[in-house]
mmCIF file with all atom_site columns, C-alpha atoms in Angstrom:
data_model
loop_
_atom_site.group_PDB
_atom_site.id
_atom_site.type_symbol
_atom_site.label_atom_id
_atom_site.label_alt_id
_atom_site.label_comp_id
_atom_site.label_asym_id
_atom_site.label_entity_id
_atom_site.label_seq_id
_atom_site.pdbx_PDB_ins_code
_atom_site.Cartn_x
_atom_site.Cartn_y
_atom_site.Cartn_z
_atom_site.occupancy
_atom_site.B_iso_or_equiv
_atom_site.pdbx_formal_charge
_atom_site.auth_seq_id
_atom_site.auth_comp_id
_atom_site.auth_asym_id
_atom_site.auth_atom_id
_atom_site.pdbx_PDB_model_num
ATOM 1   C CA . UNK A 1 1   ? 32.480  12.106  2.587   1.00 69.00 ? 26  UNK A CA 1
ATOM 2   C CA . UNK A 1 2   ? 30.591  12.343  -0.656  1.00 87.00 ? 27  UNK A CA 1
ATOM 3   C CA . UNK A 1 3   ? 29.906  10.333  -3.769  1.00 94.00 ? 28  UNK A CA 1
ATOM 4   C CA . UNK A 1 4   ? 31.185  11.457  -7.141  1.00 95.00 ? 29  UNK A CA 1
ATOM 5   C CA . UNK A 1 5   ? 29.376  8.926   -9.382  1.00 97.00 ? 30  UNK A CA 1
ATOM 6   C CA . UNK A 1 6   ? 26.038  7.129   -9.414  1.00 98.00 ? 31  UNK A CA 1
ATOM 7   C CA . UNK A 1 7   ? 25.155  4.126   -11.561 1.00 98.00 ? 32  UNK A CA 1
ATOM 8   C CA . UNK A 1 8   ? 21.402  3.436   -11.742 1.00 98.00 ? 33  UNK A CA 1
ATOM 9   C CA . UNK A 1 9   ? 20.806  -0.066  -13.167 1.00 98.00 ? 34  UNK A CA 1
ATOM 10  C CA . UNK A 1 10  ? 17.389  -1.400  -14.164 1.00 98.00 ? 35  UNK A CA 1
ATOM 11  C CA . UNK A 1 11  ? 16.457  -5.039  -13.622 1.00 98.00 ? 36  UNK A CA 1
ATOM 12  C CA . UNK A 1 12  ? 16.165  -7.585  -16.438 1.00 97.00 ? 37  UNK A CA 1
ATOM 13  C CA . UNK A 1 13  ? 12.991  -8.610  -18.247 1.00 97.00 ? 38  UNK A CA 1
ATOM 14  C CA . UNK A 1 14  ? 10.224  -10.012 -16.048 1.00 97.00 ? 39  UNK A CA 1
ATOM 15  C CA . UNK A 1 15  ? 7.184   -12.162 -16.751 1.00 94.00 ? 40  UNK A CA 1
ATOM 16  C CA . UNK A 1 16  ? 5.072   -9.012  -16.387 1.00 95.00 ? 41  UNK A CA 1
ATOM 17  C CA . UNK A 1 17  ? 7.266   -7.082  -18.855 1.00 95.00 ? 42  UNK A CA 1
ATOM 18  C CA . UNK A 1 18  ? 6.910   -9.920  -21.341 1.00 93.00 ? 43  UNK A CA 1
ATOM 19  C CA . UNK A 1 19  ? 3.104   -9.967  -21.027 1.00 93.00 ? 44  UNK A CA 1
ATOM 20  C CA . UNK A 1 20  ? 2.698   -6.172  -21.054 1.00 93.00 ? 45  UNK A CA 1
ATOM 21  C CA . UNK A 1 21  ? 1.339   -5.843  -17.514 1.00 95.00 ? 46  UNK A CA 1
ATOM 22  C CA . UNK A 1 22  ? 2.047   -3.117  -14.967 1.00 96.00 ? 47  UNK A CA 1
ATOM 23  C CA . UNK A 1 23  ? 4.064   -4.313  -11.972 1.00 95.00 ? 48  UNK A CA 1
ATOM 24  C CA . UNK A 1 24  ? 4.576   -1.551  -9.438  1.00 96.00 ? 49  UNK A CA 1
ATOM 25  C CA . UNK A 1 25  ? 5.182   -3.211  -6.069  1.00 96.00 ? 50  UNK A CA 1
ATOM 26  C CA . UNK A 1 26  ? 4.058   -6.663  -7.254  1.00 95.00 ? 51  UNK A CA 1
ATOM 27  C CA . UNK A 1 27  ? 6.927   -9.104  -6.806  1.00 93.00 ? 52  UNK A CA 1
ATOM 28  C CA . UNK A 1 28  ? 7.374   -10.441 -10.317 1.00 93.00 ? 53  UNK A CA 1
ATOM 29  C CA . UNK A 1 29  ? 10.216  -12.733 -11.385 1.00 94.00 ? 54  UNK A CA 1
ATOM 30  C CA . UNK A 1 30  ? 12.834  -12.494 -14.123 1.00 97.00 ? 55  UNK A CA 1
ATOM 31  C CA . UNK A 1 31  ? 12.270  -14.526 -17.265 1.00 97.00 ? 56  UNK A CA 1
ATOM 32  C CA . UNK A 1 32  ? 15.137  -16.602 -18.638 1.00 97.00 ? 57  UNK A CA 1
ATOM 33  C CA . UNK A 1 33  ? 15.738  -13.711 -21.052 1.00 97.00 ? 58  UNK A CA 1
ATOM 34  C CA . UNK A 1 34  ? 15.934  -11.373 -18.054 1.00 97.00 ? 59  UNK A CA 1
ATOM 35  C CA . UNK A 1 35  ? 18.481  -13.601 -16.349 1.00 97.00 ? 60  UNK A CA 1
ATOM 36  C CA . UNK A 1 36  ? 20.591  -13.668 -19.488 1.00 97.00 ? 61  UNK A CA 1
ATOM 37  C CA . UNK A 1 37  ? 20.375  -9.876  -19.748 1.00 97.00 ? 62  UNK A CA 1
ATOM 38  C CA . UNK A 1 38  ? 21.625  -9.562  -16.170 1.00 98.00 ? 63  UNK A CA 1
ATOM 39  C CA . UNK A 1 39  ? 24.510  -11.973 -16.778 1.00 97.00 ? 64  UNK A CA 1
ATOM 40  C CA . UNK A 1 40  ? 25.573  -10.079 -19.909 1.00 97.00 ? 65  UNK A CA 1
ATOM 41  C CA . UNK A 1 41  ? 25.338  -6.626  -18.302 1.00 98.00 ? 66  UNK A CA 1
ATOM 42  C CA . UNK A 1 42  ? 26.907  -7.496  -14.950 1.00 98.00 ? 67  UNK A CA 1
ATOM 43  C CA . UNK A 1 43  ? 30.562  -7.438  -16.139 1.00 97.00 ? 68  UNK A CA 1
ATOM 44  C CA . UNK A 1 44  ? 30.052  -3.962  -17.617 1.00 97.00 ? 69  UNK A CA 1
ATOM 45  C CA . UNK A 1 45  ? 28.416  -2.755  -14.397 1.00 98.00 ? 70  UNK A CA 1
ATOM 46  C CA . UNK A 1 46  ? 31.324  -4.234  -12.433 1.00 97.00 ? 71  UNK A CA 1
ATOM 47  C CA . UNK A 1 47  ? 33.767  -2.121  -14.483 1.00 97.00 ? 72  UNK A CA 1
ATOM 48  C CA . UNK A 1 48  ? 32.385  0.970   -12.747 1.00 97.00 ? 73  UNK A CA 1
ATOM 49  C CA . UNK A 1 49  ? 33.951  -0.550  -9.593  1.00 97.00 ? 74  UNK A CA 1
ATOM 50  C CA . UNK A 1 50  ? 31.242  0.707   -7.236  1.00 97.00 ? 75  UNK A CA 1
ATOM 51  C CA . UNK A 1 51  ? 32.367  1.356   -3.683  1.00 96.00 ? 76  UNK A CA 1
ATOM 52  C CA . UNK A 1 52  ? 28.871  0.574   -2.411  1.00 97.00 ? 77  UNK A CA 1
ATOM 53  C CA . UNK A 1 53  ? 25.825  -1.135  -3.906  1.00 98.00 ? 78  UNK A CA 1
ATOM 54  C CA . UNK A 1 54  ? 22.150  -1.068  -2.920  1.00 98.00 ? 79  UNK A CA 1
ATOM 55  C CA . UNK A 1 55  ? 19.194  -2.847  -4.508  1.00 98.00 ? 80  UNK A CA 1
ATOM 56  C CA . UNK A 1 56  ? 15.444  -2.657  -4.333  1.00 98.00 ? 81  UNK A CA 1
ATOM 57  C CA . UNK A 1 57  ? 14.146  -5.515  -2.199  1.00 98.00 ? 82  UNK A CA 1
ATOM 58  C CA . UNK A 1 58  ? 11.778  -6.702  -4.950  1.00 98.00 ? 83  UNK A CA 1
ATOM 59  C CA . UNK A 1 59  ? 12.739  -10.050 -6.468  1.00 97.00 ? 84  UNK A CA 1
ATOM 60  C CA . UNK A 1 60  ? 13.400  -8.770  -9.998  1.00 97.00 ? 85  UNK A CA 1
ATOM 61  C CA . UNK A 1 61  ? 15.966  -6.235  -8.792  1.00 98.00 ? 86  UNK A CA 1
ATOM 62  C CA . UNK A 1 62  ? 17.522  -8.577  -6.225  1.00 98.00 ? 87  UNK A CA 1
ATOM 63  C CA . UNK A 1 63  ? 18.036  -11.303 -8.817  1.00 98.00 ? 88  UNK A CA 1
ATOM 64  C CA . UNK A 1 64  ? 19.596  -8.809  -11.226 1.00 98.00 ? 89  UNK A CA 1
ATOM 65  C CA . UNK A 1 65  ? 21.900  -7.523  -8.478  1.00 98.00 ? 90  UNK A CA 1
ATOM 66  C CA . UNK A 1 66  ? 22.995  -11.099 -7.743  1.00 98.00 ? 91  UNK A CA 1
ATOM 67  C CA . UNK A 1 67  ? 24.494  -11.278 -11.241 1.00 98.00 ? 92  UNK A CA 1
ATOM 68  C CA . UNK A 1 68  ? 26.694  -8.302  -10.315 1.00 98.00 ? 93  UNK A CA 1
ATOM 69  C CA . UNK A 1 69  ? 27.666  -9.972  -7.024  1.00 97.00 ? 94  UNK A CA 1
ATOM 70  C CA . UNK A 1 70  ? 28.725  -13.128 -8.899  1.00 97.00 ? 95  UNK A CA 1
ATOM 71  C CA . UNK A 1 71  ? 31.182  -11.285 -11.141 1.00 96.00 ? 96  UNK A CA 1
ATOM 72  C CA . UNK A 1 72  ? 32.425  -8.696  -8.635  1.00 96.00 ? 97  UNK A CA 1
ATOM 73  C CA . UNK A 1 73  ? 32.396  -10.443 -5.273  1.00 94.00 ? 98  UNK A CA 1
ATOM 74  C CA . UNK A 1 74  ? 30.880  -7.266  -3.822  1.00 95.00 ? 99  UNK A CA 1
ATOM 75  C CA . UNK A 1 75  ? 28.020  -7.197  -1.363  1.00 95.00 ? 100 UNK A CA 1
ATOM 76  C CA . UNK A 1 76  ? 24.658  -5.562  -2.059  1.00 97.00 ? 101 UNK A CA 1
ATOM 77  C CA . UNK A 1 77  ? 22.354  -4.121  0.603   1.00 97.00 ? 102 UNK A CA 1
ATOM 78  C CA . UNK A 1 78  ? 18.573  -4.116  0.139   1.00 98.00 ? 103 UNK A CA 1
ATOM 79  C CA . UNK A 1 79  ? 16.407  -1.018  0.610   1.00 98.00 ? 104 UNK A CA 1
ATOM 80  C CA . UNK A 1 80  ? 12.643  -0.968  0.033   1.00 98.00 ? 105 UNK A CA 1
ATOM 81  C CA . UNK A 1 81  ? 12.801  2.761   -0.791  1.00 98.00 ? 106 UNK A CA 1
ATOM 82  C CA . UNK A 1 82  ? 14.216  1.722   -4.177  1.00 98.00 ? 107 UNK A CA 1
ATOM 83  C CA . UNK A 1 83  ? 11.021  -0.112  -5.127  1.00 98.00 ? 108 UNK A CA 1
ATOM 84  C CA . UNK A 1 84  ? 9.196   0.796   -8.319  1.00 98.00 ? 109 UNK A CA 1
ATOM 85  C CA . UNK A 1 85  ? 6.340   3.313   -8.314  1.00 97.00 ? 110 UNK A CA 1
ATOM 86  C CA . UNK A 1 86  ? 3.324   1.992   -6.404  1.00 98.00 ? 111 UNK A CA 1
ATOM 87  C CA . UNK A 1 87  ? 0.608   1.868   -9.051  1.00 98.00 ? 112 UNK A CA 1
ATOM 88  C CA . UNK A 1 88  ? -2.330  1.315   -6.717  1.00 97.00 ? 113 UNK A CA 1
ATOM 89  C CA . UNK A 1 89  ? -5.362  -0.155  -8.475  1.00 98.00 ? 114 UNK A CA 1
ATOM 90  C CA . UNK A 1 90  ? -3.442  -0.482  -11.739 1.00 98.00 ? 115 UNK A CA 1
ATOM 91  C CA . UNK A 1 91  ? -0.974  -3.089  -10.503 1.00 97.00 ? 116 UNK A CA 1
ATOM 92  C CA . UNK A 1 92  ? -1.247  -6.319  -12.468 1.00 96.00 ? 117 UNK A CA 1
ATOM 93  C CA . UNK A 1 93  ? -3.329  -4.781  -15.252 1.00 97.00 ? 118 UNK A CA 1
ATOM 94  C CA . UNK A 1 94  ? -2.435  -4.385  -18.909 1.00 96.00 ? 119 UNK A CA 1
ATOM 95  C CA . UNK A 1 95  ? -2.359  -0.973  -20.530 1.00 94.00 ? 120 UNK A CA 1
ATOM 96  C CA . UNK A 1 96  ? -5.586  -1.814  -22.356 1.00 95.00 ? 121 UNK A CA 1
ATOM 97  C CA . UNK A 1 97  ? -7.302  -2.741  -19.087 1.00 97.00 ? 122 UNK A CA 1
ATOM 98  C CA . UNK A 1 98  ? -6.204  0.523   -17.476 1.00 97.00 ? 123 UNK A CA 1
ATOM 99  C CA . UNK A 1 99  ? -7.442  2.498   -20.477 1.00 96.00 ? 124 UNK A CA 1
ATOM 100 C CA . UNK A 1 100 ? -10.781 0.688   -20.329 1.00 97.00 ? 125 UNK A CA 1
ATOM 101 C CA . UNK A 1 101 ? -11.257 1.357   -16.608 1.00 97.00 ? 126 UNK A CA 1
ATOM 102 C CA . UNK A 1 102 ? -9.761  4.853   -16.499 1.00 97.00 ? 127 UNK A CA 1
ATOM 103 C CA . UNK A 1 103 ? -10.025 6.391   -19.996 1.00 97.00 ? 128 UNK A CA 1
ATOM 104 C CA . UNK A 1 104 ? -7.209  8.864   -20.650 1.00 96.00 ? 129 UNK A CA 1
ATOM 105 C CA . UNK A 1 105 ? -5.602  8.362   -17.241 1.00 97.00 ? 130 UNK A CA 1
ATOM 106 C CA . UNK A 1 106 ? -2.496  6.579   -18.555 1.00 95.00 ? 131 UNK A CA 1
ATOM 107 C CA . UNK A 1 107 ? -1.593  9.591   -20.676 1.00 96.00 ? 132 UNK A CA 1
ATOM 108 C CA . UNK A 1 108 ? -2.246  11.919  -17.729 1.00 96.00 ? 133 UNK A CA 1
ATOM 109 C CA . UNK A 1 109 ? 0.059   9.818   -15.560 1.00 96.00 ? 134 UNK A CA 1
ATOM 110 C CA . UNK A 1 110 ? 2.811   9.727   -18.177 1.00 94.00 ? 135 UNK A CA 1
ATOM 111 C CA . UNK A 1 111 ? 2.682   13.482  -18.748 1.00 95.00 ? 136 UNK A CA 1
ATOM 112 C CA . UNK A 1 112 ? 2.382   14.696  -15.146 1.00 97.00 ? 137 UNK A CA 1
ATOM 113 C CA . UNK A 1 113 ? 4.911   13.684  -12.460 1.00 97.00 ? 138 UNK A CA 1
ATOM 114 C CA . UNK A 1 114 ? 2.591   15.086  -9.768  1.00 98.00 ? 139 UNK A CA 1
ATOM 115 C CA . UNK A 1 115 ? -0.378  12.836  -10.716 1.00 98.00 ? 140 UNK A CA 1
ATOM 116 C CA . UNK A 1 116 ? -0.824  9.426   -9.080  1.00 98.00 ? 141 UNK A CA 1
ATOM 117 C CA . UNK A 1 117 ? -2.787  6.367   -10.201 1.00 97.00 ? 142 UNK A CA 1
ATOM 118 C CA . UNK A 1 118 ? -5.748  5.633   -7.885  1.00 97.00 ? 143 UNK A CA 1
ATOM 119 C CA . UNK A 1 119 ? -4.303  4.333   -4.627  1.00 97.00 ? 144 UNK A CA 1
ATOM 120 C CA . UNK A 1 120 ? -0.745  4.797   -5.890  1.00 98.00 ? 145 UNK A CA 1
ATOM 121 C CA . UNK A 1 121 ? 2.035   7.374   -5.696  1.00 98.00 ? 146 UNK A CA 1
ATOM 122 C CA . UNK A 1 122 ? 3.336   10.164  -7.903  1.00 98.00 ? 147 UNK A CA 1
ATOM 123 C CA . UNK A 1 123 ? 6.697   10.181  -9.671  1.00 97.00 ? 148 UNK A CA 1
ATOM 124 C CA . UNK A 1 124 ? 7.706   13.082  -7.430  1.00 98.00 ? 149 UNK A CA 1
ATOM 125 C CA . UNK A 1 125 ? 7.082   10.933  -4.351  1.00 98.00 ? 150 UNK A CA 1
ATOM 126 C CA . UNK A 1 126 ? 9.101   8.094   -5.880  1.00 98.00 ? 151 UNK A CA 1
ATOM 127 C CA . UNK A 1 127 ? 12.004  10.448  -6.620  1.00 98.00 ? 152 UNK A CA 1
ATOM 128 C CA . UNK A 1 128 ? 11.938  11.824  -3.070  1.00 98.00 ? 153 UNK A CA 1
ATOM 129 C CA . UNK A 1 129 ? 12.189  8.422   -1.390  1.00 98.00 ? 154 UNK A CA 1
ATOM 130 C CA . UNK A 1 130 ? 14.952  7.323   -3.767  1.00 98.00 ? 155 UNK A CA 1
ATOM 131 C CA . UNK A 1 131 ? 16.829  10.593  -3.213  1.00 97.00 ? 156 UNK A CA 1
ATOM 132 C CA . UNK A 1 132 ? 16.821  9.846   0.532   1.00 97.00 ? 157 UNK A CA 1
ATOM 133 C CA . UNK A 1 133 ? 18.882  6.722   -0.222  1.00 98.00 ? 158 UNK A CA 1
ATOM 134 C CA . UNK A 1 134 ? 21.350  8.736   -2.308  1.00 97.00 ? 159 UNK A CA 1
ATOM 135 C CA . UNK A 1 135 ? 21.663  11.390  0.410   1.00 95.00 ? 160 UNK A CA 1
ATOM 136 C CA . UNK A 1 136 ? 22.409  8.777   3.056   1.00 96.00 ? 161 UNK A CA 1
ATOM 137 C CA . UNK A 1 137 ? 25.012  7.086   0.856   1.00 96.00 ? 162 UNK A CA 1
ATOM 138 C CA . UNK A 1 138 ? 26.534  10.497  0.230   1.00 92.00 ? 163 UNK A CA 1
ATOM 139 C CA . UNK A 1 139 ? 27.228  10.887  3.949   1.00 92.00 ? 164 UNK A CA 1
ATOM 140 C CA . UNK A 1 140 ? 28.588  7.366   4.353   1.00 93.00 ? 165 UNK A CA 1
ATOM 141 C CA . UNK A 1 141 ? 30.667  6.650   1.248   1.00 94.00 ? 166 UNK A CA 1
ATOM 142 C CA . UNK A 1 142 ? 33.031  8.124   -1.313  1.00 93.00 ? 167 UNK A CA 1
ATOM 143 C CA . UNK A 1 143 ? 33.495  7.236   -4.962  1.00 96.00 ? 168 UNK A CA 1
ATOM 144 C CA . UNK A 1 144 ? 30.841  5.366   -6.921  1.00 97.00 ? 169 UNK A CA 1
ATOM 145 C CA . UNK A 1 145 ? 27.496  3.999   -5.783  1.00 98.00 ? 170 UNK A CA 1
ATOM 146 C CA . UNK A 1 146 ? 25.420  1.423   -7.674  1.00 98.00 ? 171 UNK A CA 1
ATOM 147 C CA . UNK A 1 147 ? 21.647  1.350   -7.268  1.00 98.00 ? 172 UNK A CA 1
ATOM 148 C CA . UNK A 1 148 ? 19.847  -1.641  -8.785  1.00 98.00 ? 173 UNK A CA 1
ATOM 149 C CA . UNK A 1 149 ? 16.237  -0.620  -9.209  1.00 98.00 ? 174 UNK A CA 1
ATOM 150 C CA . UNK A 1 150 ? 13.344  -0.053  -11.619 1.00 98.00 ? 175 UNK A CA 1
ATOM 151 C CA . UNK A 1 151 ? 12.686  1.963   -14.761 1.00 97.00 ? 176 UNK A CA 1
ATOM 152 C CA . UNK A 1 152 ? 10.140  4.400   -13.364 1.00 97.00 ? 177 UNK A CA 1
ATOM 153 C CA . UNK A 1 153 ? 12.191  5.071   -10.250 1.00 98.00 ? 178 UNK A CA 1
ATOM 154 C CA . UNK A 1 154 ? 15.403  5.539   -12.211 1.00 98.00 ? 179 UNK A CA 1
ATOM 155 C CA . UNK A 1 155 ? 13.790  8.041   -14.584 1.00 98.00 ? 180 UNK A CA 1
ATOM 156 C CA . UNK A 1 156 ? 12.232  10.026  -11.741 1.00 98.00 ? 181 UNK A CA 1
ATOM 157 C CA . UNK A 1 157 ? 15.410  10.007  -9.639  1.00 98.00 ? 182 UNK A CA 1
ATOM 158 C CA . UNK A 1 158 ? 17.502  11.106  -12.625 1.00 98.00 ? 183 UNK A CA 1
ATOM 159 C CA . UNK A 1 159 ? 15.168  14.028  -13.316 1.00 97.00 ? 184 UNK A CA 1
ATOM 160 C CA . UNK A 1 160 ? 15.342  15.117  -9.678  1.00 97.00 ? 185 UNK A CA 1
ATOM 161 C CA . UNK A 1 161 ? 19.114  14.794  -9.308  1.00 96.00 ? 186 UNK A CA 1
ATOM 162 C CA . UNK A 1 162 ? 19.926  16.770  -12.460 1.00 95.00 ? 187 UNK A CA 1
ATOM 163 C CA . UNK A 1 163 ? 17.442  19.463  -11.427 1.00 94.00 ? 188 UNK A CA 1
ATOM 164 C CA . UNK A 1 164 ? 14.966  19.211  -14.298 1.00 96.00 ? 189 UNK A CA 1
ATOM 165 C CA . UNK A 1 165 ? 11.834  21.362  -13.882 1.00 97.00 ? 190 UNK A CA 1
ATOM 166 C CA . UNK A 1 166 ? 8.767   19.183  -13.346 1.00 97.00 ? 191 UNK A CA 1
ATOM 167 C CA . UNK A 1 167 ? 7.302   20.057  -16.726 1.00 96.00 ? 192 UNK A CA 1
ATOM 168 C CA . UNK A 1 168 ? 10.389  18.555  -18.410 1.00 97.00 ? 193 UNK A CA 1
ATOM 169 C CA . UNK A 1 169 ? 10.362  15.234  -16.545 1.00 97.00 ? 194 UNK A CA 1
ATOM 170 C CA . UNK A 1 170 ? 8.188   13.505  -19.181 1.00 95.00 ? 195 UNK A CA 1
ATOM 171 C CA . UNK A 1 171 ? 10.873  14.337  -21.765 1.00 95.00 ? 196 UNK A CA 1
ATOM 172 C CA . UNK A 1 172 ? 13.133  11.623  -20.370 1.00 96.00 ? 197 UNK A CA 1
ATOM 173 C CA . UNK A 1 173 ? 12.556  8.353   -22.210 1.00 93.00 ? 198 UNK A CA 1
ATOM 174 C CA . UNK A 1 174 ? 12.186  4.959   -20.626 1.00 94.00 ? 199 UNK A CA 1
ATOM 175 C CA . UNK A 1 175 ? 15.021  2.699   -19.487 1.00 97.00 ? 200 UNK A CA 1
ATOM 176 C CA . UNK A 1 176 ? 15.422  -0.668  -21.214 1.00 97.00 ? 201 UNK A CA 1
ATOM 177 C CA . UNK A 1 177 ? 15.730  -3.881  -19.242 1.00 97.00 ? 202 UNK A CA 1
ATOM 178 C CA . UNK A 1 178 ? 19.229  -4.141  -17.726 1.00 98.00 ? 203 UNK A CA 1
ATOM 179 C CA . UNK A 1 179 ? 20.184  -0.722  -19.118 1.00 98.00 ? 204 UNK A CA 1
ATOM 180 C CA . UNK A 1 180 ? 21.681  1.943   -16.898 1.00 98.00 ? 205 UNK A CA 1
ATOM 181 C CA . UNK A 1 181 ? 22.145  5.650   -16.214 1.00 98.00 ? 206 UNK A CA 1
ATOM 182 C CA . UNK A 1 182 ? 25.486  7.212   -15.235 1.00 98.00 ? 207 UNK A CA 1
ATOM 183 C CA . UNK A 1 183 ? 25.580  10.445  -13.214 1.00 98.00 ? 208 UNK A CA 1
ATOM 184 C CA . UNK A 1 184 ? 28.590  12.452  -12.056 1.00 97.00 ? 209 UNK A CA 1
ATOM 185 C CA . UNK A 1 185 ? 28.507  15.041  -9.319  1.00 94.00 ? 210 UNK A CA 1
ATOM 186 C CA . UNK A 1 186 ? 28.142  18.638  -10.517 1.00 86.00 ? 211 UNK A CA 1
ATOM 187 C CA . UNK A 1 187 ? 27.613  20.396  -7.179  1.00 81.00 ? 212 UNK A CA 1
ATOM 188 C CA . UNK A 1 188 ? 26.581  19.605  -3.631  1.00 78.00 ? 213 UNK A CA 1
ATOM 189 C CA . UNK A 1 189 ? 22.943  19.221  -4.691  1.00 76.00 ? 214 UNK A CA 1
ATOM 190 C CA . UNK A 1 190 ? 22.984  18.447  -8.428  1.00 82.00 ? 215 UNK A CA 1
ATOM 191 C CA . UNK A 1 191 ? 24.418  15.852  -10.736 1.00 95.00 ? 216 UNK A CA 1
ATOM 192 C CA . UNK A 1 192 ? 25.460  15.828  -14.399 1.00 96.00 ? 217 UNK A CA 1
ATOM 193 C CA . UNK A 1 193 ? 23.947  13.220  -16.729 1.00 97.00 ? 218 UNK A CA 1
ATOM 194 C CA . UNK A 1 194 ? 26.788  11.336  -18.476 1.00 97.00 ? 219 UNK A CA 1
ATOM 195 C CA . UNK A 1 195 ? 24.913  8.358   -19.965 1.00 98.00 ? 220 UNK A CA 1
ATOM 196 C CA . UNK A 1 196 ? 21.221  7.528   -20.220 1.00 98.00 ? 221 UNK A CA 1
ATOM 197 C CA . UNK A 1 197 ? 19.635  4.196   -21.140 1.00 97.00 ? 222 UNK A CA 1
ATOM 198 C CA . UNK A 1 198 ? 23.071  2.738   -21.891 1.00 97.00 ? 223 UNK A CA 1
ATOM 199 C CA . UNK A 1 199 ? 23.237  -0.996  -22.460 1.00 95.00 ? 224 UNK A CA 1
ATOM 200 C CA . UNK A 1 200 ? 25.226  -3.978  -23.608 1.00 89.00 ? 225 UNK A CA 1
ATOM 201 C CA . UNK A 1 201 ? 26.190  -3.676  -27.302 1.00 81.00 ? 226 UNK A CA 1
ATOM 202 C CA . UNK A 1 202 ? 23.990  -5.802  -29.540 1.00 70.00 ? 227 UNK A CA 1
ATOM 203 C CA . UNK A 1 203 ? 25.442  -9.150  -30.562 1.00 63.00 ? 228 UNK A CA 1
ATOM 204 C CA . UNK A 1 204 ? 26.184  -9.518  -34.277 1.00 46.00 ? 229 UNK A CA 1
#
């Protein structure tokens, strides 16, 4: 058995996103805008017809995944390995507060996937735990798998699966709320990037 497609779907806007604060493992909730984003994106996600679906156990991802369940009737399993990057002492702080307490550290973190915030984890570590989920699904399912997760995790996992050298990881941009990444299998160990930061077309 093996998968041939992966859809990596980021959660909708949260109260922390709206206020510009770092979340990490904090269990923030979707705003009404975030719920609307999930409802609008869910039918497009359902068109991928995933054979299996797994979500981060954090509330913002679970609630987003529920919008997919409502339109597809599929079931979604929870896995804490799909949680966002643990940001240690930075969790709950704004970018300005982090810069005040740790001058220059935000830029170091953004530019180096092997550097961790104090008490937190590196992007490499995040990618490794997420890749474990993909590997297990690969042995259990065929077809398409949907992972409902978080922006930092999705970016790191994408970089790892397509085989980017570490120094190129920062070249991948962020993932918008309720946007997704589509990967197709290229070989036993690597994937081909087919769509990145794709989203619902803007309403006129």
